[in-house]
Coordinates of C-alpha atoms and ligand atoms in Angstrom, one line a residue:
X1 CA -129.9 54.5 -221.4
X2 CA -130.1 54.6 -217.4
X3 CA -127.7 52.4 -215.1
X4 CA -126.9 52.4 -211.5
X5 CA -123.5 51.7 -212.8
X6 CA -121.9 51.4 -216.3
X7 CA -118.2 49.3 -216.5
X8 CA -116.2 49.7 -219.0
X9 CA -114.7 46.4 -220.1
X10 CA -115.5 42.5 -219.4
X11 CA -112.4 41.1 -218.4
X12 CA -111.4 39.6 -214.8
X13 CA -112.0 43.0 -213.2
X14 CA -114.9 44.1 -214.7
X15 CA -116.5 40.9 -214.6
X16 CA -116.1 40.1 -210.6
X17 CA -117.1 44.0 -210.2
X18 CA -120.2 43.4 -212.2
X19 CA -121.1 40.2 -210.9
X20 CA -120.7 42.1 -207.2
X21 CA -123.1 44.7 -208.0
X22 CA -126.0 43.3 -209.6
X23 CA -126.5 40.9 -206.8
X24 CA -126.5 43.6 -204.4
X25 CA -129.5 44.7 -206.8
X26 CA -127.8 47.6 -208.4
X27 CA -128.9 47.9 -212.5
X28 CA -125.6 47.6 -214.1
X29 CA -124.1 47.1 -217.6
X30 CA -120.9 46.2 -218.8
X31 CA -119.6 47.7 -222.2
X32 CA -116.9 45.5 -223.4
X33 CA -115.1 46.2 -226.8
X34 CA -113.2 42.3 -227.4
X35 CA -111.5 39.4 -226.1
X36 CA -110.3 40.0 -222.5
X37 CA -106.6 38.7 -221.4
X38 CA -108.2 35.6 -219.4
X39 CA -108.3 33.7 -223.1
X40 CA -104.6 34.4 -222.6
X41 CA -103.8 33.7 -219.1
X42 CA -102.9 30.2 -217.5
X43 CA -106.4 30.4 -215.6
X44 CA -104.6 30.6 -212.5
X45 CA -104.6 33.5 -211.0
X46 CA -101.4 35.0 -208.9
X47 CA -101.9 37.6 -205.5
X48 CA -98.9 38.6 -204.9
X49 CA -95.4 36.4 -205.3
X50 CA -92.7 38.5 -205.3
X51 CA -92.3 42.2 -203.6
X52 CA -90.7 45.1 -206.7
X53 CA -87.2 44.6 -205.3
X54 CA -87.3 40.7 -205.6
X55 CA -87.7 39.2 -202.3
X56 CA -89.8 36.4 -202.7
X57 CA -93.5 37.1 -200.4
X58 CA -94.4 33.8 -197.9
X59 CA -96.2 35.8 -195.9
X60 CA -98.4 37.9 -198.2
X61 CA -100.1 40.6 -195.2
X62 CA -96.5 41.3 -194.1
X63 CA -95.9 42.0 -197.4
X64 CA -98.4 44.2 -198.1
X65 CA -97.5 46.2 -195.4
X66 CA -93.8 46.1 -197.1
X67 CA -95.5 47.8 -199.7
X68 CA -97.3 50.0 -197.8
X69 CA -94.2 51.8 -195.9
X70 CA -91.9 51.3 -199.9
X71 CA -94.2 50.9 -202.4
X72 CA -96.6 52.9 -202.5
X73 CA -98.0 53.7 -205.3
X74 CA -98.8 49.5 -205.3
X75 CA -102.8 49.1 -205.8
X76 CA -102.4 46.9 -202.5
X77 CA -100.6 49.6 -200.6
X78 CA -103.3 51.9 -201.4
X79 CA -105.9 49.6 -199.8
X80 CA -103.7 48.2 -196.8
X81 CA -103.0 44.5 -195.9
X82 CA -106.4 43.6 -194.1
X83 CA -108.6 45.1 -197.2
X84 CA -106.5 43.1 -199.7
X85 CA -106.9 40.0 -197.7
X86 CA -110.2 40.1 -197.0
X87 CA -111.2 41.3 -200.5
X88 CA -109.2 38.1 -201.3
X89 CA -111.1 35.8 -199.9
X90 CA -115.1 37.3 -200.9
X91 CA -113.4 36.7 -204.2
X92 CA -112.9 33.1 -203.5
X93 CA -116.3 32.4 -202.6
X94 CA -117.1 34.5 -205.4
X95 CA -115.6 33.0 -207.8
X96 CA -116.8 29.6 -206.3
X97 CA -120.6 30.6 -206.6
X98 CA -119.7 31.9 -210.1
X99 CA -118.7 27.4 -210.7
X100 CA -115.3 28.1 -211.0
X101 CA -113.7 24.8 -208.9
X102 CA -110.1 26.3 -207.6
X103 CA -107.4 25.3 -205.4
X104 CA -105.6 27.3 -202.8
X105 CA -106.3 30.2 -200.9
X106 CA -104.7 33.5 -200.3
X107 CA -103.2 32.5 -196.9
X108 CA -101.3 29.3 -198.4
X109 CA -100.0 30.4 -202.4
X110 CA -99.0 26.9 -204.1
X111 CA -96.2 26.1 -206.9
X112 CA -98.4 24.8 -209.5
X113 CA -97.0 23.2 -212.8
X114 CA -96.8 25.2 -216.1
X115 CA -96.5 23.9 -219.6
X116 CA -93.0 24.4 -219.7
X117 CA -92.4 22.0 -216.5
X118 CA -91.1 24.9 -214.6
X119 CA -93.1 25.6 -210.8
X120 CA -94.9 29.0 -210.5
X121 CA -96.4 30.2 -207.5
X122 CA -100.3 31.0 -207.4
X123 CA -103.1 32.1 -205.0
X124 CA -106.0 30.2 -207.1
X125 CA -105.5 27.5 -209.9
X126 CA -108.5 25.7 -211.6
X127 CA -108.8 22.3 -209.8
X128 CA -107.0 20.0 -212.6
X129 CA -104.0 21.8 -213.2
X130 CA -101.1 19.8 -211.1
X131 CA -99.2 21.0 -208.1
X132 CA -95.3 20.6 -207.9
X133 CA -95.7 16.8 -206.7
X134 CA -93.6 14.5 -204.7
X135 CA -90.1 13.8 -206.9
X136 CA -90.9 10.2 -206.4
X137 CA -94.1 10.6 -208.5
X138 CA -94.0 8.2 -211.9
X139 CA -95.2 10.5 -214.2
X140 CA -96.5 10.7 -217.7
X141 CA -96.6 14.1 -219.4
X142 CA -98.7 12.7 -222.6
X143 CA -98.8 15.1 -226.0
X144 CA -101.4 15.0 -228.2
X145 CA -100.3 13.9 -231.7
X146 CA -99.6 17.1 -234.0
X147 CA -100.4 19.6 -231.6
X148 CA -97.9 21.9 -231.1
X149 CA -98.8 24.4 -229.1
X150 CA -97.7 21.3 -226.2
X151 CA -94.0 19.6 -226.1
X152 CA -94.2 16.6 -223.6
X153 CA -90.7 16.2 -224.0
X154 CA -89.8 20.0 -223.1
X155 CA -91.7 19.5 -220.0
X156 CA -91.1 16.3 -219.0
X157 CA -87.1 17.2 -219.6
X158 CA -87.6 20.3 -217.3
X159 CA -89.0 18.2 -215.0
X160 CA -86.6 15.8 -214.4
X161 CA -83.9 18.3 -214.1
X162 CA -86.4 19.4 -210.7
X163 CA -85.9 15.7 -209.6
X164 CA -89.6 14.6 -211.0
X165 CA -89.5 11.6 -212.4
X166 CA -91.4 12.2 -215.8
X167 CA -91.4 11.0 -218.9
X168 CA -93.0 11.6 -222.2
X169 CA -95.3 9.7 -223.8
X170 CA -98.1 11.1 -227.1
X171 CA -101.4 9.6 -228.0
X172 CA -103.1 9.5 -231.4
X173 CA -106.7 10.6 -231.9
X174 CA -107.6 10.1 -235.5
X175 CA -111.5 12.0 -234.7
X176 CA -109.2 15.2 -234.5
X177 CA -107.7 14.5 -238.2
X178 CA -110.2 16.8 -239.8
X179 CA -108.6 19.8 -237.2
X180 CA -105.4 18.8 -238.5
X181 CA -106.1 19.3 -242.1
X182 CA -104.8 23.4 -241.1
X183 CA -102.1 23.6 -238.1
X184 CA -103.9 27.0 -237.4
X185 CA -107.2 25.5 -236.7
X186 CA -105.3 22.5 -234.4
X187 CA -105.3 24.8 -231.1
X188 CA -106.5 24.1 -227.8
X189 CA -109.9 25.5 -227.9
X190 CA -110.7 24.0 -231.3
X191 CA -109.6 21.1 -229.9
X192 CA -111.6 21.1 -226.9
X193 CA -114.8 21.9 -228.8
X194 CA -114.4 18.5 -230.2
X195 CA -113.3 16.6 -227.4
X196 CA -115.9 18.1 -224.8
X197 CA -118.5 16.2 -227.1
X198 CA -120.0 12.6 -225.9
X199 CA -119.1 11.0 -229.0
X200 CA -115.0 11.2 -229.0
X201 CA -115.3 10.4 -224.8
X202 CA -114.2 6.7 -225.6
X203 CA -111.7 7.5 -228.1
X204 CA -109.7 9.3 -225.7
X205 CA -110.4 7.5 -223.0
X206 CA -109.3 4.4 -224.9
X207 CA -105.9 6.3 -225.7
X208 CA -105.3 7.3 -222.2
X209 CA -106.0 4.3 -220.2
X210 CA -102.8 2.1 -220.9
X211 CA -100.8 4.8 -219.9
X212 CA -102.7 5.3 -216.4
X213 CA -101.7 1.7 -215.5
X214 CA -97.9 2.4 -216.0
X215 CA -97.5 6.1 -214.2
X216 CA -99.1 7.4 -210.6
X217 CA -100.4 10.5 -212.6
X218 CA -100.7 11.6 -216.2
X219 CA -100.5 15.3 -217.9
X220 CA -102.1 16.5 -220.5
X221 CA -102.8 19.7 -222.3
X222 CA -105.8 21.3 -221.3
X223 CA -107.3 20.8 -224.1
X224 CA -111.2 19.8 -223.3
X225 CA -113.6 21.1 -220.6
X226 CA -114.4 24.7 -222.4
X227 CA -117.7 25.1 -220.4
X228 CA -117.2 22.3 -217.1
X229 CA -115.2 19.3 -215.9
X230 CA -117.4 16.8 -217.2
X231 CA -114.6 14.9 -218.9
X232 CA -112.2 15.9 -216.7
X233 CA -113.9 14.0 -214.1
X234 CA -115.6 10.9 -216.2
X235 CA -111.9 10.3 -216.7
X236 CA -110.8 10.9 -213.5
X237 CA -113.3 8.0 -212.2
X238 CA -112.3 5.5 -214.6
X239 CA -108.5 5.9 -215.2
X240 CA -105.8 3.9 -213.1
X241 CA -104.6 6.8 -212.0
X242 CA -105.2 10.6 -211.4
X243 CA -105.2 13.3 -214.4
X244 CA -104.4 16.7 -214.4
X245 CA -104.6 19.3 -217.4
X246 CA -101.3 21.9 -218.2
X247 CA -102.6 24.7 -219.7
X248 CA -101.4 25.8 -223.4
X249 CA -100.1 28.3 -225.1
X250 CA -103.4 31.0 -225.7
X251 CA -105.9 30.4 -226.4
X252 CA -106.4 29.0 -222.8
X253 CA -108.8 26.7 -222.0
X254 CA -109.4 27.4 -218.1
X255 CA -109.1 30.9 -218.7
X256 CA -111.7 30.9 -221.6
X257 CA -114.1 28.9 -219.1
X258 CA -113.3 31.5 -216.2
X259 CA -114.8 34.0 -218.5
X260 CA -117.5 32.4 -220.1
X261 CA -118.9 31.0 -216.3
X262 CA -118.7 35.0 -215.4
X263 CA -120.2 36.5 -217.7
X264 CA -122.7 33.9 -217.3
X265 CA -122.9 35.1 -213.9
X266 CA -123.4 38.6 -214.4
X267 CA -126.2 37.6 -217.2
X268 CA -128.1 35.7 -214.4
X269 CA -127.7 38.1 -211.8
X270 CA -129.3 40.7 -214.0
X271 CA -126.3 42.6 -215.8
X272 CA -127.0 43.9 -219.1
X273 CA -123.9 42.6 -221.1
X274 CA -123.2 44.6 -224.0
X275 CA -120.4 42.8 -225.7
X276 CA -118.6 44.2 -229.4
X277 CA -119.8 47.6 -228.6
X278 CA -116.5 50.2 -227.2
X279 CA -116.8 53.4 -224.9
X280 CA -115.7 56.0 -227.0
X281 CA -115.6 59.0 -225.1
X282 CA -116.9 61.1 -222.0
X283 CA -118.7 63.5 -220.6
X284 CA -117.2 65.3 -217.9
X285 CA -118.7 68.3 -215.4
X286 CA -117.0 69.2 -212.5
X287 CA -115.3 66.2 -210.5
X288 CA -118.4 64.0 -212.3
X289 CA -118.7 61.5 -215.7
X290 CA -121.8 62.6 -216.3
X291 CA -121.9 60.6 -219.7
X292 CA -120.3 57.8 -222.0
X293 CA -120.9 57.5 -225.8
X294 CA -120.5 54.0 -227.5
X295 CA -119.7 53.7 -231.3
X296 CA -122.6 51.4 -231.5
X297 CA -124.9 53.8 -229.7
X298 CA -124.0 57.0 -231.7
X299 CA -126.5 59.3 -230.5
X300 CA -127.8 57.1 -227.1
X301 CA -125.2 58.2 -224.2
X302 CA -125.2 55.8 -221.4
X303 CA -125.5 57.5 -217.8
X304 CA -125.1 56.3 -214.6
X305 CA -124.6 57.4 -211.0
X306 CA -121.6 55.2 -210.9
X307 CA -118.5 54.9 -213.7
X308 CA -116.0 51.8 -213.5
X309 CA -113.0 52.1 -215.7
X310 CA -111.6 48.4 -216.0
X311 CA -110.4 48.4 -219.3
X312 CA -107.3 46.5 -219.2
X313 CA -103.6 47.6 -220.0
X314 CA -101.9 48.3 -223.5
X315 CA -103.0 44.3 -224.2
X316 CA -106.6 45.4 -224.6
X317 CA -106.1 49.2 -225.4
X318 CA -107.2 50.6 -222.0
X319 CA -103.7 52.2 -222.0
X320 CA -102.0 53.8 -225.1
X321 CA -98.7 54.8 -226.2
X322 CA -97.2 56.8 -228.5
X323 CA -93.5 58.5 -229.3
X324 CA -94.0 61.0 -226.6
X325 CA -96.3 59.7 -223.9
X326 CA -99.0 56.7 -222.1
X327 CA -102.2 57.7 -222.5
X328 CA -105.8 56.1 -221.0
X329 CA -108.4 56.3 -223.8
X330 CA -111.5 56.8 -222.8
X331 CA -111.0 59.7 -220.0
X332 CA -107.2 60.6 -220.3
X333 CA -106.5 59.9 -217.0
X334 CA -103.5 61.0 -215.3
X335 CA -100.8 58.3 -215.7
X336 CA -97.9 56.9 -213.7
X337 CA -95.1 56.9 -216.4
X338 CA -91.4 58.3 -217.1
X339 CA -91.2 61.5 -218.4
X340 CA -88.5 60.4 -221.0
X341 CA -89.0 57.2 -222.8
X342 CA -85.6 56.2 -223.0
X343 CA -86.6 55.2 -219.3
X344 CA -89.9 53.2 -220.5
X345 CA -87.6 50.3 -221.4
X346 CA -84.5 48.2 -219.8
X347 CA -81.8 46.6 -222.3
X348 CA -82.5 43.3 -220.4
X349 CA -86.1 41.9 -222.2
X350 CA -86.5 39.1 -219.5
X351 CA -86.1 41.6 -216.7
X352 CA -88.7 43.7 -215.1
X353 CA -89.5 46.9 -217.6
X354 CA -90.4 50.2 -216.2
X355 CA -93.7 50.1 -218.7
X356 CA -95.2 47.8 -216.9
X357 CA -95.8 49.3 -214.1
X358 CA -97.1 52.2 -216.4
X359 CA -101.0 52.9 -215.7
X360 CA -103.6 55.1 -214.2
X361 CA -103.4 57.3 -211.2
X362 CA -106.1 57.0 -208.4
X363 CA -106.9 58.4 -205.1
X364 CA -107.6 55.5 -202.4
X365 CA -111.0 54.8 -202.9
X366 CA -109.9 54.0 -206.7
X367 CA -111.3 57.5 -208.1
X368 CA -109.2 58.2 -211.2
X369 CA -107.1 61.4 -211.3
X370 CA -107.5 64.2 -214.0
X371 CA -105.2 66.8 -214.1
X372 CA -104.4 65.9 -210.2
X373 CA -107.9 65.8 -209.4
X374 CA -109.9 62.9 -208.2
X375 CA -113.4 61.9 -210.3
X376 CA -115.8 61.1 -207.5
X377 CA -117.7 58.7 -209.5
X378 CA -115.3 57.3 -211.7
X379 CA -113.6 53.8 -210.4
X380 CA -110.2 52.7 -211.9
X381 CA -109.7 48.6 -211.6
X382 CA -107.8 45.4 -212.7
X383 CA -104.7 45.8 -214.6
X384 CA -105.4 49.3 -216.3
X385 CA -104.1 50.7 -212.9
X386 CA -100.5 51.6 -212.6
X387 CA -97.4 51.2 -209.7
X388 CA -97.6 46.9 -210.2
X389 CA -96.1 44.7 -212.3
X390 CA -97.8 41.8 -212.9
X391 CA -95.4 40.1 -214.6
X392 CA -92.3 40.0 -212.4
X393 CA -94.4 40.9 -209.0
X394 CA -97.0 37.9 -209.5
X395 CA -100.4 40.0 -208.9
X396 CA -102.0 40.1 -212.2
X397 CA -105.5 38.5 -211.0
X398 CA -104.9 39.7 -207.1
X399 CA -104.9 43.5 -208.3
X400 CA -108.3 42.6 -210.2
X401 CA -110.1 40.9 -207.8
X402 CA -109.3 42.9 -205.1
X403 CA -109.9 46.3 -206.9
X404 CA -112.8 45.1 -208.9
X405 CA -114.5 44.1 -205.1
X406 CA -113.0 47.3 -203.3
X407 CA -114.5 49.3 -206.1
X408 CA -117.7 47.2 -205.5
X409 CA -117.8 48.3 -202.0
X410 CA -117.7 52.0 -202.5
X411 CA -120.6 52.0 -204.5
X412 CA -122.9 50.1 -203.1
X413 CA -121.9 51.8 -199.4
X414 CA -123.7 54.9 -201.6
X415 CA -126.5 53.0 -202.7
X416 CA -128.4 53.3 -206.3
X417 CA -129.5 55.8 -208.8
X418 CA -130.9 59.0 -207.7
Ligands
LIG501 C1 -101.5 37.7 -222.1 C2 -101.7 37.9 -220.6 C3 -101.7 36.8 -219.8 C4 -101.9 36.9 -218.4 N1 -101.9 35.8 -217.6 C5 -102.2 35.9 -216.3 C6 -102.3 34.8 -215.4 O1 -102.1 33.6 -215.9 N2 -102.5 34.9 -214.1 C7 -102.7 36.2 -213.6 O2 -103.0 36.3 -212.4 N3 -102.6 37.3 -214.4 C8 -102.4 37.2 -215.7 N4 -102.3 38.3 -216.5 C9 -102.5 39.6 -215.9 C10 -103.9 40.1 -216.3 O3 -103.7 41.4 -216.6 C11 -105.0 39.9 -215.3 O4 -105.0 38.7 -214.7 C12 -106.4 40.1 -215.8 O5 -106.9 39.0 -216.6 C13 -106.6 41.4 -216.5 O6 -108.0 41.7 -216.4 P1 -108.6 43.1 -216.7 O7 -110.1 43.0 -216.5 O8 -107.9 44.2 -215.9 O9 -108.3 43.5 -218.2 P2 -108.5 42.7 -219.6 O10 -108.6 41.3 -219.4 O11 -107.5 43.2 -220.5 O12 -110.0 43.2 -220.1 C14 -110.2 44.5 -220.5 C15 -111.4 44.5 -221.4 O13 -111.8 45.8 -221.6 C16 -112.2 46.0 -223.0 N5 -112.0 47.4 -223.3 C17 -110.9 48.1 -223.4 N6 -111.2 49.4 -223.7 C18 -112.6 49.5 -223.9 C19 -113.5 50.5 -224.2 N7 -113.1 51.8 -224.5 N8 -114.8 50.2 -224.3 C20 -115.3 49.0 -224.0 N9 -114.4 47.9 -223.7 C21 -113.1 48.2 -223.6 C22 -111.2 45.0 -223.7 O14 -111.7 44.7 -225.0 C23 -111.2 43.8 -222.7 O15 -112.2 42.9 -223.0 C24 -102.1 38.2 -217.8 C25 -102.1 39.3 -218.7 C26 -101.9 39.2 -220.1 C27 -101.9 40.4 -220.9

């Protein structure tokens, strides 16, 4: 089988990389082995809140150029403060045109509200998900009965701590009992699945409306609006107050819905989606991938002018590690990792750990390294790169985005298939 381009793996990075190409008429395909993280994440998605020795970032382009003259092997320091930016913001319209409704911008980051009641700073959060409000804002943090996987009284106690004045309160939807029957099936997304549907609209809407006439806002879980906001909103218009949604513990709502409206995308734009399927090795002449072999394809290699390696970090298996070393999977890329493992880890668990800064080595244009020397048509993207830590540095969906579009541009600067 013949591509302009062949990505390896369907999460964030792949996806907006995808997306990117096939409307700029290449023929690409995405081979994508599972679940990505974004079933995981909050749905937010983070640029860059904190620089590696802690200093908290306000001004994100001076920051970049921070990591630029320390940092530098930082995905962002290999692209430079106006390429991040600006790769920032065609991934906001991007992501709009995809039907993904977000708030904020990468010039102006905003604390939004997590499930815990604790503030987090973000560059793009799905519309419903609250901001840190006023501290004078009357607020009811509502629990669903039996669900778990959301403590009203955890947050709201966190809250009020912050000054907010919350409080919890819990509704009662008997349509869910049959969900209840088994805790393991009472999660978000099963919950949402049932909820999304016309038929239980009233029930909840019944449940929630004497509590929107005693608070200025409510929060809930996010538990409904797997494929759009039409809930979200039908509520919104008849409520006595505003709602927002906190998203759960996985699996996520918004994130689900950020990947099922981009792959959705890519499908429309013309990208062969080849879900289930797993590159399992490569061809490799010269500086070129001339070649990928699928286990579902055994004897049917996939070629393509154009390789992009976006197969996620040790969540999803695009990294690997055993006693002695990280590995990549697919091409065994060089890797940015201590030499002695005893220097992987720090005793502190809630600190920042070496590993996770652990990933593949490129040059600036995002061609991977092999033995010190760069691929020239192999792109490395999203959060299989190493040198960032998405955790403690707040970058996780920046270092996609911005990758996944840089990538993006290098190829289609060299046009199609020969
Ligand atoms: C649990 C979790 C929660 C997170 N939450 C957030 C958040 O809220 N906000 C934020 O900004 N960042 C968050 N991050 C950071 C996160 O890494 C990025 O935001 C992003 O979603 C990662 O996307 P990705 O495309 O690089 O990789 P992934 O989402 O991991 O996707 C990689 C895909 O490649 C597939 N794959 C792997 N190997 C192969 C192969 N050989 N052949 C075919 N397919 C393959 C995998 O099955 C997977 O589907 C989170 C990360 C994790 C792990």
């Amino acid at each position: 089988m013949r591509f302009d381009t062949v990505i390896i793996g369907g999460g964030l990075a792949g996806l907006l990389c995808g997306i990117r190409l096939s409307e700029s008429g290449q023929r690409c395909a995405i081979v994508s082995r599972g679940q990505s993280a974004l079933g995981f994440s909050s749905g937010s998605l983070d640029l860059l809140s904190h620089l590696p020795d802690g200093q908290p970032v306000s001004d994100v382009a001076a920051a970049i150029t921070q990591l630029e003259q320390h940092f530098t092997a930082h995905p962002y320091a290999l692209l430079g403060a106006n390429r991040v930016l600006n790769y920032a913001r065609q991934a906001q319209t991007l992501l709009a045109d995809c039907g993904l409704r977000l708030q904020g911008d990468a010039e102006t980051p905003h604390q939004r509200v997590t499930p815990l009641g604790t503030f987090r700073r973000a560059w793009l959060s799905p519309q419903e998900v609250p901001l840190k409000p006023e501290t004078t804002l009357r607020t009811g943090v509502v629990g669903i009965s039996g669900f778990l996987d959301f403590q009203p009284q955890l947050a709201a106690a966190t809250l009020r701590k912050r000054g907010i004045d919350a409080h919890a309160e819990e509704i009662e939807l008997p349509a869910l009992d049959t969900l209840r029957d088994n805790p393991s099936e009472f999660r978000a997304a099963n919950i949402a699945r049932q909820l999304d549907t016309a038929e239980h609209y009233t029930a909840l809407y019944q449940a929630l409306r004497p509590l929107s006439e005693q608070y200025q806002a409510l929060w809930l879980p996010a538990c409904f609006g797997l494929m759009d906001s039409i809930v979200f909103d039908r509520l919104n218009q008849q409520l006595a107050c505003p709602l927002r949604l906190l998203p759960t513990l996985p699996p996520s709502v918004p994130g689900l819905r950020m990947q099922h409206l981009l792959q959705q995308r890519f499908v429309q734009s013309g990208g062969s989606w080849m879900p289930g399927d797993e590159v399992i090795r490569a061809d490799i002449s010269g500086d070129q991938v001339t070649q990928l072999w699928t286990r579902k394809h055994e004897d049917i290699p996939l070629r393509a002018r154009h390789i992009v390696l976006a197969s996620g970090s040790f969540f999803s298996n695009g990294l690997i590690a055993s006693r002695d070393r990280v590995r990549e999977a697919v091409f065994d890329l060089d890797v940015l990792q201590s030499d002695n493992r005893s220097d992987w880890y720090g005793d502190d668990v809630f600190a920042c750990q070496p590993w996770h800064q652990f990933g593949v080595q490129t040059n600036a244009r995002l061609n991977g390294l092999r033995h010190g020397r760069a691929l020239s048509n192999l792109y490395v993207i999203g959060s299989v790169l190493g040198g960032f830590d998405p955790i403690t540095q707040g970058c996780g969906g920046g270092v996609c985005a911005v990758t996944a579009l840089h990538a993006a541009q290098q190829i289609t600067d060299q046009g199609g298939e020969q």
